[in-house]
PDB file of C-alpha atoms in Angstrom:
ATOM      1  CA  UNK A1280      13.698  -5.121 -11.427  1.00 50.00           C
ATOM      2  CA  UNK A1281      14.160  -3.153 -14.639  1.00 55.00           C
ATOM      3  CA  UNK A1282      11.026  -2.585 -16.693  1.00 58.00           C
ATOM      4  CA  UNK A1283      10.063  -0.791 -19.839  1.00 52.00           C
ATOM      5  CA  UNK A1284       6.973   1.408 -19.630  1.00 49.00           C
ATOM      6  CA  UNK A1285       4.742   3.035 -22.209  1.00 53.00           C
ATOM      7  CA  UNK A1286       5.031   6.736 -22.196  1.00 47.00           C
ATOM      8  CA  UNK A1287       1.876   8.824 -22.544  1.00 49.00           C
ATOM      9  CA  UNK A1288       1.976  10.924 -25.655  1.00 51.00           C
ATOM     10  CA  UNK A1289      -1.378  12.673 -25.014  1.00 54.00           C
ATOM     11  CA  UNK A1290       0.124  15.652 -23.235  1.00 51.00           C
ATOM     12  CA  UNK A1291       3.499  16.731 -24.483  1.00 53.00           C
ATOM     13  CA  UNK A1292       4.055  18.863 -21.326  1.00 60.00           C
ATOM     14  CA  UNK A1293       3.690  15.900 -18.945  1.00 59.00           C
ATOM     15  CA  UNK A1294       4.822  12.420 -19.921  1.00 60.00           C
ATOM     16  CA  UNK A1295       4.841   9.658 -17.325  1.00 60.00           C
ATOM     17  CA  UNK A1296       4.993   5.861 -17.269  1.00 65.00           C
ATOM     18  CA  UNK A1297       1.663   4.087 -17.734  1.00 69.00           C
ATOM     19  CA  UNK A1298       1.725   0.912 -15.712  1.00 73.00           C
ATOM     20  CA  UNK A1299      -0.539  -2.007 -16.510  1.00 81.00           C
ATOM     21  CA  UNK A1300      -2.524  -3.453 -13.599  1.00 82.00           C
ATOM     22  CA  UNK A1301      -0.497  -6.668 -13.632  1.00 85.00           C
ATOM     23  CA  UNK A1302       2.763  -4.697 -13.470  1.00 91.00           C
ATOM     24  CA  UNK A1303       1.472  -2.652 -10.526  1.00 93.00           C
ATOM     25  CA  UNK A1304       0.469  -5.700  -8.631  1.00 94.00           C
ATOM     26  CA  UNK A1305       3.685  -7.588  -9.382  1.00 95.00           C
ATOM     27  CA  UNK A1306       5.846  -4.555  -8.340  1.00 96.00           C
ATOM     28  CA  UNK A1307       3.801  -4.052  -5.196  1.00 97.00           C
ATOM     29  CA  UNK A1308       4.113  -7.700  -4.179  1.00 96.00           C
ATOM     30  CA  UNK A1309       7.900  -7.677  -4.792  1.00 97.00           C
ATOM     31  CA  UNK A1310       8.310  -4.559  -2.744  1.00 97.00           C
ATOM     32  CA  UNK A1311       5.990  -5.770   0.049  1.00 96.00           C
ATOM     33  CA  UNK A1312       7.916  -9.020   0.304  1.00 96.00           C
ATOM     34  CA  UNK A1313      11.272  -7.154   0.390  1.00 97.00           C
ATOM     35  CA  UNK A1314       9.863  -4.814   3.103  1.00 95.00           C
ATOM     36  CA  UNK A1315       8.693  -7.714   5.292  1.00 94.00           C
ATOM     37  CA  UNK A1316      11.900  -9.646   4.813  1.00 94.00           C
ATOM     38  CA  UNK A1317      14.150  -6.750   5.638  1.00 94.00           C
ATOM     39  CA  UNK A1318      12.076  -5.233   8.511  1.00 93.00           C
ATOM     40  CA  UNK A1319      10.684  -8.427  10.107  1.00 83.00           C
ATOM     41  CA  UNK A1320      12.751  -7.996  13.310  1.00 80.00           C
ATOM     42  CA  UNK A1321      12.242  -4.229  13.651  1.00 76.00           C
ATOM     43  CA  UNK A1322       9.907  -2.998  16.363  1.00 77.00           C
ATOM     44  CA  UNK A1323       9.846   0.699  15.508  1.00 85.00           C
ATOM     45  CA  UNK A1324       7.110   1.492  13.096  1.00 86.00           C
ATOM     46  CA  UNK A1325       8.832   4.755  12.110  1.00 86.00           C
ATOM     47  CA  UNK A1326      11.977   2.767  10.957  1.00 90.00           C
ATOM     48  CA  UNK A1327       9.742   0.196   9.230  1.00 90.00           C
ATOM     49  CA  UNK A1328       7.935   2.996   7.318  1.00 94.00           C
ATOM     50  CA  UNK A1329      11.198   4.674   6.236  1.00 95.00           C
ATOM     51  CA  UNK A1330      12.407   1.491   4.546  1.00 96.00           C
ATOM     52  CA  UNK A1331      13.171   2.163   0.827  1.00 96.00           C
ATOM     53  CA  UNK A1332      10.670  -0.547  -0.380  1.00 96.00           C
ATOM     54  CA  UNK A1333       7.923   0.877   1.805  1.00 96.00           C
ATOM     55  CA  UNK A1334       8.665   4.329   0.458  1.00 97.00           C
ATOM     56  CA  UNK A1335       8.522   3.083  -3.135  1.00 97.00           C
ATOM     57  CA  UNK A1336       5.115   1.563  -2.459  1.00 97.00           C
ATOM     58  CA  UNK A1337       3.910   4.927  -1.172  1.00 97.00           C
ATOM     59  CA  UNK A1338       5.325   6.464  -4.373  1.00 96.00           C
ATOM     60  CA  UNK A1339       3.163   4.203  -6.424  1.00 95.00           C
ATOM     61  CA  UNK A1340       0.175   6.193  -5.310  1.00 95.00           C
ATOM     62  CA  UNK A1341      -3.560   5.516  -5.458  1.00 94.00           C
ATOM     63  CA  UNK A1342      -3.142   2.436  -7.613  1.00 94.00           C
ATOM     64  CA  UNK A1343      -1.803   0.434  -4.650  1.00 96.00           C
ATOM     65  CA  UNK A1344      -4.492   1.363  -2.150  1.00 97.00           C
ATOM     66  CA  UNK A1345      -6.697  -1.728  -2.982  1.00 97.00           C
ATOM     67  CA  UNK A1346      -3.584  -3.899  -2.872  1.00 97.00           C
ATOM     68  CA  UNK A1347      -2.686  -2.574   0.571  1.00 97.00           C
ATOM     69  CA  UNK A1348      -6.272  -3.054   1.798  1.00 97.00           C
ATOM     70  CA  UNK A1349      -6.275  -6.573   0.477  1.00 97.00           C
ATOM     71  CA  UNK A1350      -3.037  -7.252   2.414  1.00 96.00           C
ATOM     72  CA  UNK A1351      -4.642  -5.780   5.553  1.00 96.00           C
ATOM     73  CA  UNK A1352      -7.587  -8.018   5.125  1.00 96.00           C
ATOM     74  CA  UNK A1353      -5.471 -11.200   4.679  1.00 95.00           C
ATOM     75  CA  UNK A1354      -2.989 -10.401   7.450  1.00 92.00           C
ATOM     76  CA  UNK A1355      -2.894  -7.135   9.405  1.00 92.00           C
ATOM     77  CA  UNK A1356       0.483  -5.370   9.211  1.00 93.00           C
ATOM     78  CA  UNK A1357       1.829  -1.907   9.520  1.00 93.00           C
ATOM     79  CA  UNK A1358       0.433  -0.448   6.277  1.00 96.00           C
ATOM     80  CA  UNK A1359      -1.334   2.476   8.051  1.00 96.00           C
ATOM     81  CA  UNK A1360       1.421   5.056   7.434  1.00 96.00           C
ATOM     82  CA  UNK A1361       1.363   4.282   3.674  1.00 97.00           C
ATOM     83  CA  UNK A1362      -2.351   4.438   3.480  1.00 98.00           C
ATOM     84  CA  UNK A1363      -2.489   7.809   5.265  1.00 97.00           C
ATOM     85  CA  UNK A1364       0.385   9.124   3.126  1.00 97.00           C
ATOM     86  CA  UNK A1365      -1.349   8.138  -0.109  1.00 97.00           C
ATOM     87  CA  UNK A1366      -4.965   9.007   0.699  1.00 97.00           C
ATOM     88  CA  UNK A1367      -4.637  11.776   3.283  1.00 97.00           C
ATOM     89  CA  UNK A1368      -7.218   9.945   5.408  1.00 97.00           C
ATOM     90  CA  UNK A1369      -7.044   8.429   8.946  1.00 97.00           C
ATOM     91  CA  UNK A1370     -10.107   6.477   9.908  1.00 98.00           C
ATOM     92  CA  UNK A1371      -8.459   4.976  13.042  1.00 97.00           C
ATOM     93  CA  UNK A1372     -10.097   6.191  16.248  1.00 97.00           C
ATOM     94  CA  UNK A1373      -7.907   7.082  19.221  1.00 95.00           C
ATOM     95  CA  UNK A1374      -9.065   4.083  21.128  1.00 97.00           C
ATOM     96  CA  UNK A1375      -8.026   1.787  18.251  1.00 96.00           C
ATOM     97  CA  UNK A1376      -4.451   3.047  18.023  1.00 94.00           C
ATOM     98  CA  UNK A1377      -1.865   0.380  18.809  1.00 91.00           C
ATOM     99  CA  UNK A1378      -4.364  -2.445  18.159  1.00 95.00           C
ATOM    100  CA  UNK A1379      -3.301  -3.791  14.815  1.00 93.00           C
ATOM    101  CA  UNK A1380      -6.468  -5.836  14.031  1.00 96.00           C
ATOM    102  CA  UNK A1381      -8.764  -2.953  14.967  1.00 97.00           C
ATOM    103  CA  UNK A1382      -6.720  -0.465  12.943  1.00 97.00           C
ATOM    104  CA  UNK A1383      -6.801  -2.773   9.926  1.00 97.00           C
ATOM    105  CA  UNK A1384     -10.572  -3.240  10.314  1.00 97.00           C
ATOM    106  CA  UNK A1385     -11.036   0.578  10.404  1.00 98.00           C
ATOM    107  CA  UNK A1386      -8.947   0.984   7.173  1.00 98.00           C
ATOM    108  CA  UNK A1387     -10.832  -1.920   5.415  1.00 97.00           C
ATOM    109  CA  UNK A1388     -14.198  -0.335   6.268  1.00 97.00           C
ATOM    110  CA  UNK A1389     -12.935   3.029   5.187  1.00 97.00           C
ATOM    111  CA  UNK A1390     -11.762   1.589   1.910  1.00 97.00           C
ATOM    112  CA  UNK A1391     -15.094  -0.006   1.152  1.00 96.00           C
ATOM    113  CA  UNK A1392     -16.968   3.127   2.075  1.00 97.00           C
ATOM    114  CA  UNK A1393     -14.772   5.159  -0.270  1.00 96.00           C
ATOM    115  CA  UNK A1394     -15.301   2.926  -3.309  1.00 95.00           C
ATOM    116  CA  UNK A1395     -12.114   0.779  -3.236  1.00 95.00           C
ATOM    117  CA  UNK A1396     -12.707  -2.770  -4.391  1.00 93.00           C
ATOM    118  CA  UNK A1397     -10.547  -5.821  -4.104  1.00 90.00           C
ATOM    119  CA  UNK A1398     -11.015  -9.574  -3.877  1.00 83.00           C
ATOM    120  CA  UNK A1399      -8.951 -12.004  -1.888  1.00 75.00           C
ATOM    121  CA  UNK A1400      -5.926 -12.955  -3.955  1.00 63.00           C
ATOM    122  CA  UNK A1401      -6.626 -10.492  -6.719  1.00 55.00           C
ATOM    123  CA  UNK A1402      -7.501  -6.860  -7.384  1.00 51.00           C
TER     124      UNK A1402
END
């Protein structure tokens, strides 16, 4: 999955890759699929969350939050650790913990209330 990125020349002190939206989504989907495939039989959320593909998704930062929320809306899964790591938020109430669908709904509502936008199948 080797890519060439444009480098920002606006600030000579800090240069970093500028990803196009399509590249972000493509990379996210590839990593999410790898994560699902390689952790599908795991039952420990901690181990699932430490998977290298999951950690790379977290490393992609704010840009993937709408993509994760879209995933949660389509099919709830263990994206909560990533969302909390990226955003610093945790909208899940104590009585919702352990209830995948309720946790997903709490995050989806939080996302909408905090200005994140996504559409089914596209961001």
